[in-house]
């Protein structure tokens, strides 16, 4: 990977959202095999100590020195000028990292206060009516991840138990089935979400089928001098009037879709009886 591409991938820090930045930066350094410099640090040997080293030991020192320079270079490239000027000591990469952590990571008291607030937010979470499974999982995981970043041990089973207790009523029988057939103490969050998403898709299919039946032409056909009129009623009780001018000609319609209209002649969806193509087929057959 070229240097420019590498630097383009370094997460940038502008003084905000330190927890998110530090996790991204840690992952990058671990992937490069360099995070041990942050954990252990590198102290430059004194001149007297250097003279007592063998050639092999000198090579190890030089290698570690170069790696430390690389990590420090990554950190400096990741922060903006304002943040950089607040770092008083830049002797090695560990000092730079610890300085950023002290200034922006927050102390233990602040973290405890924040964690208490997040705990209350977590306790009152409830799935909203009309909210999708993906949306609710996103809200729960957002709070859970913030608690983790502030020192809370947030195991999967805590999140699983929270979610199954706070789903809307339409998921009740699914929750009962999950609790009877699976061990929620060992169930992963991804496994629970996958199971609920499958059932959510089934709900949507059933709703569409019910809507289709409710929108089918159902009122009586009124015969009169002005032609035939039909009334379509949807699932909300809203009525739509459709007038047919001239028998089987195309009618005038207002504010509704014929996607769920069932033809009384061929029983297919998408058109009225007077629009049915089987009329033309019968005329052709009779000629």
mmCIF file of C-alpha atoms in Angstrom:
data_model
loop_
_atom_site.group_PDB
_atom_site.id
_atom_site.type_symbol
_atom_site.label_atom_id
_atom_site.label_comp_id
_atom_site.label_asym_id
_atom_site.label_seq_id
_atom_site.Cartn_x
_atom_site.Cartn_y
_atom_site.Cartn_z
ATOM 1 C CA UNK A 1 0.000 0.000 0.000
ATOM 2 C CA UNK A 2 1.411 3.440 -0.938
ATOM 3 C CA UNK A 3 2.094 6.044 1.747
ATOM 4 C CA UNK A 4 -0.633 8.388 0.423
ATOM 5 C CA UNK A 5 -3.238 5.616 0.508
ATOM 6 C CA UNK A 6 -2.198 4.664 4.025
ATOM 7 C CA UNK A 7 -2.448 8.225 5.321
ATOM 8 C CA UNK A 8 -5.865 8.570 3.679
ATOM 9 C CA UNK A 9 -7.017 5.656 5.854
ATOM 10 C CA UNK A 10 -5.707 7.094 9.140
ATOM 11 C CA UNK A 11 -8.734 8.137 11.266
ATOM 12 C CA UNK A 12 -8.679 11.877 11.902
ATOM 13 C CA UNK A 13 -9.174 13.418 15.348
ATOM 14 C CA UNK A 14 -10.310 17.016 15.827
ATOM 15 C CA UNK A 15 -10.838 16.958 19.582
ATOM 16 C CA UNK A 16 -14.317 15.397 19.546
ATOM 17 C CA UNK A 17 -15.569 11.806 19.817
ATOM 18 C CA UNK A 18 -12.299 10.585 21.324
ATOM 19 C CA UNK A 19 -13.608 7.096 22.211
ATOM 20 C CA UNK A 20 -14.592 6.405 18.613
ATOM 21 C CA UNK A 21 -11.312 7.757 17.228
ATOM 22 C CA UNK A 22 -9.108 5.901 19.742
ATOM 23 C CA UNK A 23 -10.789 2.582 18.945
ATOM 24 C CA UNK A 24 -10.289 3.090 15.196
ATOM 25 C CA UNK A 25 -6.682 4.132 15.741
ATOM 26 C CA UNK A 26 -5.993 1.175 18.031
ATOM 27 C CA UNK A 27 -7.377 -1.235 15.423
ATOM 28 C CA UNK A 28 -5.160 0.323 12.755
ATOM 29 C CA UNK A 29 -2.017 0.060 14.891
ATOM 30 C CA UNK A 30 -2.811 -3.519 15.916
ATOM 31 C CA UNK A 31 -3.308 -4.464 12.270
ATOM 32 C CA UNK A 32 0.171 -3.044 11.567
ATOM 33 C CA UNK A 33 1.638 -4.930 14.545
ATOM 34 C CA UNK A 34 2.611 -1.660 16.227
ATOM 35 C CA UNK A 35 0.263 -1.252 19.183
ATOM 36 C CA UNK A 36 2.781 -2.870 21.548
ATOM 37 C CA UNK A 37 4.712 0.425 21.320
ATOM 38 C CA UNK A 38 1.674 2.139 22.852
ATOM 39 C CA UNK A 39 1.278 -0.519 25.544
ATOM 40 C CA UNK A 40 4.946 -0.913 26.489
ATOM 41 C CA UNK A 41 6.460 2.353 25.340
ATOM 42 C CA UNK A 42 9.993 2.920 24.073
ATOM 43 C CA UNK A 43 12.660 4.655 26.127
ATOM 44 C CA UNK A 44 15.770 5.747 24.294
ATOM 45 C CA UNK A 45 18.807 4.019 25.879
ATOM 46 C CA UNK A 46 21.460 6.243 27.387
ATOM 47 C CA UNK A 47 24.811 6.638 25.690
ATOM 48 C CA UNK A 48 26.488 4.487 28.333
ATOM 49 C CA UNK A 49 23.875 1.754 27.870
ATOM 50 C CA UNK A 50 24.332 1.807 24.105
ATOM 51 C CA UNK A 51 28.078 1.234 24.347
ATOM 52 C CA UNK A 52 27.483 -1.964 26.320
ATOM 53 C CA UNK A 53 25.133 -3.491 23.722
ATOM 54 C CA UNK A 54 26.108 -6.170 21.236
ATOM 55 C CA UNK A 55 25.515 -5.691 17.521
ATOM 56 C CA UNK A 56 22.366 -7.862 17.693
ATOM 57 C CA UNK A 57 21.013 -5.838 20.600
ATOM 58 C CA UNK A 58 21.775 -2.598 18.774
ATOM 59 C CA UNK A 59 19.803 -3.865 15.780
ATOM 60 C CA UNK A 60 16.829 -4.595 18.032
ATOM 61 C CA UNK A 61 17.010 -1.140 19.572
ATOM 62 C CA UNK A 62 17.194 0.494 16.156
ATOM 63 C CA UNK A 63 14.248 -1.552 14.898
ATOM 64 C CA UNK A 64 12.139 -0.595 17.915
ATOM 65 C CA UNK A 65 13.202 3.045 17.551
ATOM 66 C CA UNK A 66 12.050 3.101 13.915
ATOM 67 C CA UNK A 67 8.717 1.513 14.798
ATOM 68 C CA UNK A 68 8.172 4.078 17.547
ATOM 69 C CA UNK A 69 8.889 6.885 15.085
ATOM 70 C CA UNK A 70 6.358 5.350 12.695
ATOM 71 C CA UNK A 71 3.622 5.123 15.359
ATOM 72 C CA UNK A 72 4.285 8.695 16.497
ATOM 73 C CA UNK A 73 4.144 9.820 12.862
ATOM 74 C CA UNK A 74 0.754 8.128 12.435
ATOM 75 C CA UNK A 75 -0.575 9.830 15.572
ATOM 76 C CA UNK A 76 0.655 13.249 14.513
ATOM 77 C CA UNK A 77 -0.868 12.799 11.059
ATOM 78 C CA UNK A 78 -4.173 11.837 12.709
ATOM 79 C CA UNK A 79 -4.627 15.001 14.806
ATOM 80 C CA UNK A 80 -5.223 18.566 13.680
ATOM 81 C CA UNK A 81 -3.017 21.553 14.516
ATOM 82 C CA UNK A 82 -5.102 22.694 17.492
ATOM 83 C CA UNK A 83 -4.885 19.300 19.183
ATOM 84 C CA UNK A 84 -1.202 18.930 18.280
ATOM 85 C CA UNK A 85 -0.295 22.189 20.018
ATOM 86 C CA UNK A 86 -1.832 20.917 23.275
ATOM 87 C CA UNK A 87 0.592 17.991 23.456
ATOM 88 C CA UNK A 88 3.464 19.346 25.513
ATOM 89 C CA UNK A 89 5.732 16.281 25.493
ATOM 90 C CA UNK A 90 6.264 14.203 22.363
ATOM 91 C CA UNK A 91 9.257 12.101 23.376
ATOM 92 C CA UNK A 92 7.750 8.841 22.163
ATOM 93 C CA UNK A 93 4.475 7.465 20.797
ATOM 94 C CA UNK A 94 3.217 6.251 24.194
ATOM 95 C CA UNK A 95 3.569 9.749 25.696
ATOM 96 C CA UNK A 96 1.593 11.225 22.775
ATOM 97 C CA UNK A 97 -1.121 8.566 23.110
ATOM 98 C CA UNK A 98 -1.394 8.915 26.895
ATOM 99 C CA UNK A 99 -1.533 12.695 26.601
ATOM 100 C CA UNK A 100 -4.461 12.507 24.197
ATOM 101 C CA UNK A 101 -6.192 9.970 26.443
ATOM 102 C CA UNK A 102 -5.776 12.170 29.520
ATOM 103 C CA UNK A 103 -7.033 15.328 27.811
ATOM 104 C CA UNK A 104 -9.916 13.868 25.818
ATOM 105 C CA UNK A 105 -10.692 10.437 27.264
ATOM 106 C CA UNK A 106 -12.151 11.799 30.489
ATOM 107 C CA UNK A 107 -11.328 10.806 34.035
ATOM 108 C CA UNK A 108 -12.959 8.003 36.001
ATOM 109 C CA UNK A 109 -15.439 10.264 37.823
ATOM 110 C CA UNK A 110 -16.722 11.741 34.571
ATOM 111 C CA UNK A 111 -17.017 8.261 33.099
ATOM 112 C CA UNK A 112 -19.025 7.017 36.089
ATOM 113 C CA UNK A 113 -21.471 9.925 35.765
ATOM 114 C CA UNK A 114 -21.831 9.298 32.035
ATOM 115 C CA UNK A 115 -22.221 5.563 32.593
ATOM 116 C CA UNK A 116 -25.018 6.135 35.115
ATOM 117 C CA UNK A 117 -26.860 8.319 32.602
ATOM 118 C CA UNK A 118 -26.401 5.737 29.857
ATOM 119 C CA UNK A 119 -27.628 3.001 32.220
ATOM 120 C CA UNK A 120 -30.863 4.917 32.775
ATOM 121 C CA UNK A 121 -31.251 5.395 29.024
ATOM 122 C CA UNK A 122 -30.740 1.669 28.513
ATOM 123 C CA UNK A 123 -33.338 0.724 31.123
ATOM 124 C CA UNK A 124 -36.124 2.874 29.631
ATOM 125 C CA UNK A 125 -35.598 1.727 26.044
ATOM 126 C CA UNK A 126 -38.787 0.342 24.497
ATOM 127 C CA UNK A 127 -39.653 -0.589 20.930
ATOM 128 C CA UNK A 128 -42.015 1.973 19.401
ATOM 129 C CA UNK A 129 -45.163 1.139 17.452
ATOM 130 C CA UNK A 130 -44.302 1.086 13.760
ATOM 131 C CA UNK A 131 -40.572 0.857 14.434
ATOM 132 C CA UNK A 132 -38.698 -1.792 12.468
ATOM 133 C CA UNK A 133 -36.502 -4.456 14.026
ATOM 134 C CA UNK A 134 -33.394 -2.938 12.402
ATOM 135 C CA UNK A 135 -34.208 0.515 13.775
ATOM 136 C CA UNK A 136 -34.811 -0.756 17.311
ATOM 137 C CA UNK A 137 -31.659 -2.878 17.340
ATOM 138 C CA UNK A 138 -29.752 0.181 16.147
ATOM 139 C CA UNK A 139 -31.018 2.259 19.087
ATOM 140 C CA UNK A 140 -30.250 -0.437 21.646
ATOM 141 C CA UNK A 141 -26.785 -1.155 20.258
ATOM 142 C CA UNK A 142 -25.937 2.554 20.142
ATOM 143 C CA UNK A 143 -26.530 2.911 23.893
ATOM 144 C CA UNK A 144 -24.888 -0.456 24.633
ATOM 145 C CA UNK A 145 -21.720 0.427 22.710
ATOM 146 C CA UNK A 146 -21.443 3.779 24.501
ATOM 147 C CA UNK A 147 -21.664 1.933 27.818
ATOM 148 C CA UNK A 148 -18.933 -0.451 26.694
ATOM 149 C CA UNK A 149 -16.639 2.412 25.677
ATOM 150 C CA UNK A 150 -17.054 3.886 29.159
ATOM 151 C CA UNK A 151 -16.018 0.719 30.981
ATOM 152 C CA UNK A 152 -19.281 -1.224 31.307
ATOM 153 C CA UNK A 153 -19.061 -4.975 30.680
ATOM 154 C CA UNK A 154 -21.995 -5.249 28.291
ATOM 155 C CA UNK A 155 -22.383 -8.941 27.454
ATOM 156 C CA UNK A 156 -24.550 -10.089 24.562
ATOM 157 C CA UNK A 157 -27.033 -11.796 26.881
ATOM 158 C CA UNK A 158 -27.831 -8.446 28.553
ATOM 159 C CA UNK A 159 -28.768 -6.925 25.226
ATOM 160 C CA UNK A 160 -30.693 -10.050 24.164
ATOM 161 C CA UNK A 161 -32.717 -10.052 27.406
ATOM 162 C CA UNK A 162 -33.371 -6.326 27.075
ATOM 163 C CA UNK A 163 -34.689 -6.627 23.537
ATOM 164 C CA UNK A 164 -36.958 -9.655 24.063
ATOM 165 C CA UNK A 165 -38.526 -7.903 27.090
ATOM 166 C CA UNK A 166 -39.260 -4.665 25.261
ATOM 167 C CA UNK A 167 -40.602 -5.675 21.830
ATOM 168 C CA UNK A 168 -44.106 -4.591 20.825
ATOM 169 C CA UNK A 169 -47.070 -6.891 21.446
ATOM 170 C CA UNK A 170 -47.143 -8.291 17.910
ATOM 171 C CA UNK A 171 -43.864 -10.104 18.651
ATOM 172 C CA UNK A 172 -45.159 -11.741 21.850
ATOM 173 C CA UNK A 173 -45.683 -15.230 20.453
ATOM 174 C CA UNK A 174 -42.265 -15.100 18.752
ATOM 175 C CA UNK A 175 -40.599 -14.154 22.037
ATOM 176 C CA UNK A 176 -42.354 -17.064 23.773
ATOM 177 C CA UNK A 177 -41.165 -19.419 21.029
ATOM 178 C CA UNK A 178 -37.558 -18.137 21.280
ATOM 179 C CA UNK A 179 -37.477 -18.421 25.072
ATOM 180 C CA UNK A 180 -38.846 -21.975 24.968
ATOM 181 C CA UNK A 181 -36.678 -23.245 22.123
ATOM 182 C CA UNK A 182 -33.373 -21.420 22.711
ATOM 183 C CA UNK A 183 -31.111 -20.481 25.593
ATOM 184 C CA UNK A 184 -31.164 -16.681 25.619
ATOM 185 C CA UNK A 185 -28.148 -16.658 27.961
ATOM 186 C CA UNK A 186 -25.935 -17.969 25.157
ATOM 187 C CA UNK A 187 -27.807 -16.483 22.199
ATOM 188 C CA UNK A 188 -25.909 -13.808 20.251
ATOM 189 C CA UNK A 189 -27.402 -10.446 19.331
ATOM 190 C CA UNK A 190 -26.941 -11.223 15.621
ATOM 191 C CA UNK A 191 -28.792 -14.530 15.988
ATOM 192 C CA UNK A 192 -31.723 -12.843 17.728
ATOM 193 C CA UNK A 193 -31.891 -10.071 15.125
ATOM 194 C CA UNK A 194 -31.814 -12.561 12.246
ATOM 195 C CA UNK A 195 -34.694 -14.556 13.759
ATOM 196 C CA UNK A 196 -36.822 -11.461 14.375
ATOM 197 C CA UNK A 197 -36.156 -10.073 10.888
ATOM 198 C CA UNK A 198 -37.517 -13.287 9.345
ATOM 199 C CA UNK A 199 -40.739 -12.981 11.353
ATOM 200 C CA UNK A 200 -40.997 -9.292 10.530
ATOM 201 C CA UNK A 201 -40.936 -10.116 6.816
ATOM 202 C CA UNK A 202 -43.766 -12.602 7.394
ATOM 203 C CA UNK A 203 -45.804 -9.860 9.093
ATOM 204 C CA UNK A 204 -45.316 -7.620 6.074
ATOM 205 C CA UNK A 205 -46.450 -10.327 3.644
ATOM 206 C CA UNK A 206 -49.585 -11.037 5.679
ATOM 207 C CA UNK A 207 -50.376 -7.305 5.843
ATOM 208 C CA UNK A 208 -50.051 -6.956 2.073
ATOM 209 C CA UNK A 209 -52.345 -9.920 1.504
ATOM 210 C CA UNK A 210 -54.942 -8.480 3.868
ATOM 211 C CA UNK A 211 -54.754 -5.091 2.180
ATOM 212 C CA UNK A 212 -55.186 -6.718 -1.202
ATOM 213 C CA UNK A 213 -58.373 -8.471 -0.134
ATOM 214 C CA UNK A 214 -59.759 -5.293 1.432
ATOM 215 C CA UNK A 215 -59.168 -3.327 -1.773
ATOM 216 C CA UNK A 216 -60.940 -5.745 -4.120
ATOM 217 C CA UNK A 217 -64.051 -4.589 -5.869
ATOM 218 C CA UNK A 218 -66.931 -5.521 -3.601
ATOM 219 C CA UNK A 219 -69.926 -3.236 -3.946
ATOM 220 C CA UNK A 220 -72.839 -4.028 -6.173
ATOM 221 C CA UNK A 221 -72.809 -2.992 -9.793
ATOM 222 C CA UNK A 222 -75.344 -0.228 -10.299
ATOM 223 C CA UNK A 223 -76.967 -0.195 -13.697
ATOM 224 C CA UNK A 224 -78.255 3.082 -15.032
ATOM 225 C CA UNK A 225 -78.459 5.332 -18.027
ATOM 226 C CA UNK A 226 -75.096 6.939 -17.321
ATOM 227 C CA UNK A 227 -73.272 3.616 -17.447
ATOM 228 C CA UNK A 228 -72.016 1.372 -14.652
ATOM 229 C CA UNK A 229 -70.597 2.647 -11.376
ATOM 230 C CA UNK A 230 -68.499 0.799 -8.834
ATOM 231 C CA UNK A 231 -67.517 1.679 -5.285
ATOM 232 C CA UNK A 232 -64.166 0.444 -3.915
ATOM 233 C CA UNK A 233 -63.573 0.494 -0.161
ATOM 234 C CA UNK A 234 -60.086 0.094 1.283
ATOM 235 C CA UNK A 235 -59.091 -1.263 4.686
ATOM 236 C CA UNK A 236 -59.546 2.166 6.317
ATOM 237 C CA UNK A 237 -63.115 2.466 5.130
ATOM 238 C CA UNK A 238 -62.307 5.108 2.532
ATOM 239 C CA UNK A 239 -64.567 4.855 -0.522
ATOM 240 C CA UNK A 240 -63.587 5.519 -4.116
ATOM 241 C CA UNK A 241 -66.043 5.841 -6.981
ATOM 242 C CA UNK A 242 -65.275 4.419 -10.417
ATOM 243 C CA UNK A 243 -67.496 5.115 -13.400
ATOM 244 C CA UNK A 244 -67.608 3.033 -16.555
ATOM 245 C CA UNK A 245 -68.733 4.887 -19.639
ATOM 246 C CA UNK A 246 -69.920 2.405 -22.161
ATOM 247 C CA UNK A 247 -69.929 -1.187 -20.990
ATOM 248 C CA UNK A 248 -66.461 -2.665 -21.295
ATOM 249 C CA UNK A 249 -64.577 0.544 -22.059
ATOM 250 C CA UNK A 250 -61.842 1.900 -19.812
ATOM 251 C CA UNK A 251 -63.336 3.672 -16.800
ATOM 252 C CA UNK A 252 -62.512 6.898 -15.001
ATOM 253 C CA UNK A 253 -60.871 6.409 -11.616
ATOM 254 C CA UNK A 254 -59.910 8.724 -8.783
ATOM 255 C CA UNK A 255 -57.066 8.303 -6.294
ATOM 256 C CA UNK A 256 -56.702 4.578 -6.137
ATOM 257 C CA UNK A 257 -54.590 1.778 -7.554
ATOM 258 C CA UNK A 258 -55.992 -1.257 -9.376
ATOM 259 C CA UNK A 259 -53.057 -3.432 -8.303
ATOM 260 C CA UNK A 260 -55.287 -5.381 -5.887
ATOM 261 C CA UNK A 261 -58.560 -5.258 -7.859
ATOM 262 C CA UNK A 262 -59.909 -8.747 -8.671
ATOM 263 C CA UNK A 263 -61.756 -9.246 -11.930
ATOM 264 C CA UNK A 264 -65.147 -10.949 -11.442
ATOM 265 C CA UNK A 265 -64.778 -12.703 -14.784
ATOM 266 C CA UNK A 266 -61.235 -14.176 -14.827
ATOM 267 C CA UNK A 267 -60.447 -13.628 -11.117
ATOM 268 C CA UNK A 268 -57.038 -12.153 -11.904
ATOM 269 C CA UNK A 269 -55.789 -8.986 -10.201
ATOM 270 C CA UNK A 270 -55.123 -5.640 -11.866
ATOM 271 C CA UNK A 271 -58.294 -4.838 -13.806
ATOM 272 C CA UNK A 272 -62.090 -4.665 -13.602
ATOM 273 C CA UNK A 273 -64.520 -7.062 -15.232
ATOM 274 C CA UNK A 274 -65.322 -4.707 -18.106
ATOM 275 C CA UNK A 275 -61.564 -4.382 -18.836
ATOM 276 C CA UNK A 276 -60.996 -8.130 -18.846
ATOM 277 C CA UNK A 277 -59.006 -9.280 -21.908
ATOM 278 C CA UNK A 278 -61.042 -12.498 -21.998
ATOM 279 C CA UNK A 279 -63.898 -10.476 -23.496
ATOM 280 C CA UNK A 280 -61.836 -9.878 -26.624
ATOM 281 C CA UNK A 281 -60.832 -13.539 -26.747
ATOM 282 C CA UNK A 282 -64.482 -14.617 -26.619
ATOM 283 C CA UNK A 283 -65.410 -12.150 -29.360
ATOM 284 C CA UNK A 284 -62.574 -13.464 -31.515
ATOM 285 C CA UNK A 285 -63.612 -17.068 -30.893
ATOM 286 C CA UNK A 286 -67.190 -16.326 -31.882
ATOM 287 C CA UNK A 287 -66.219 -14.705 -35.197
#
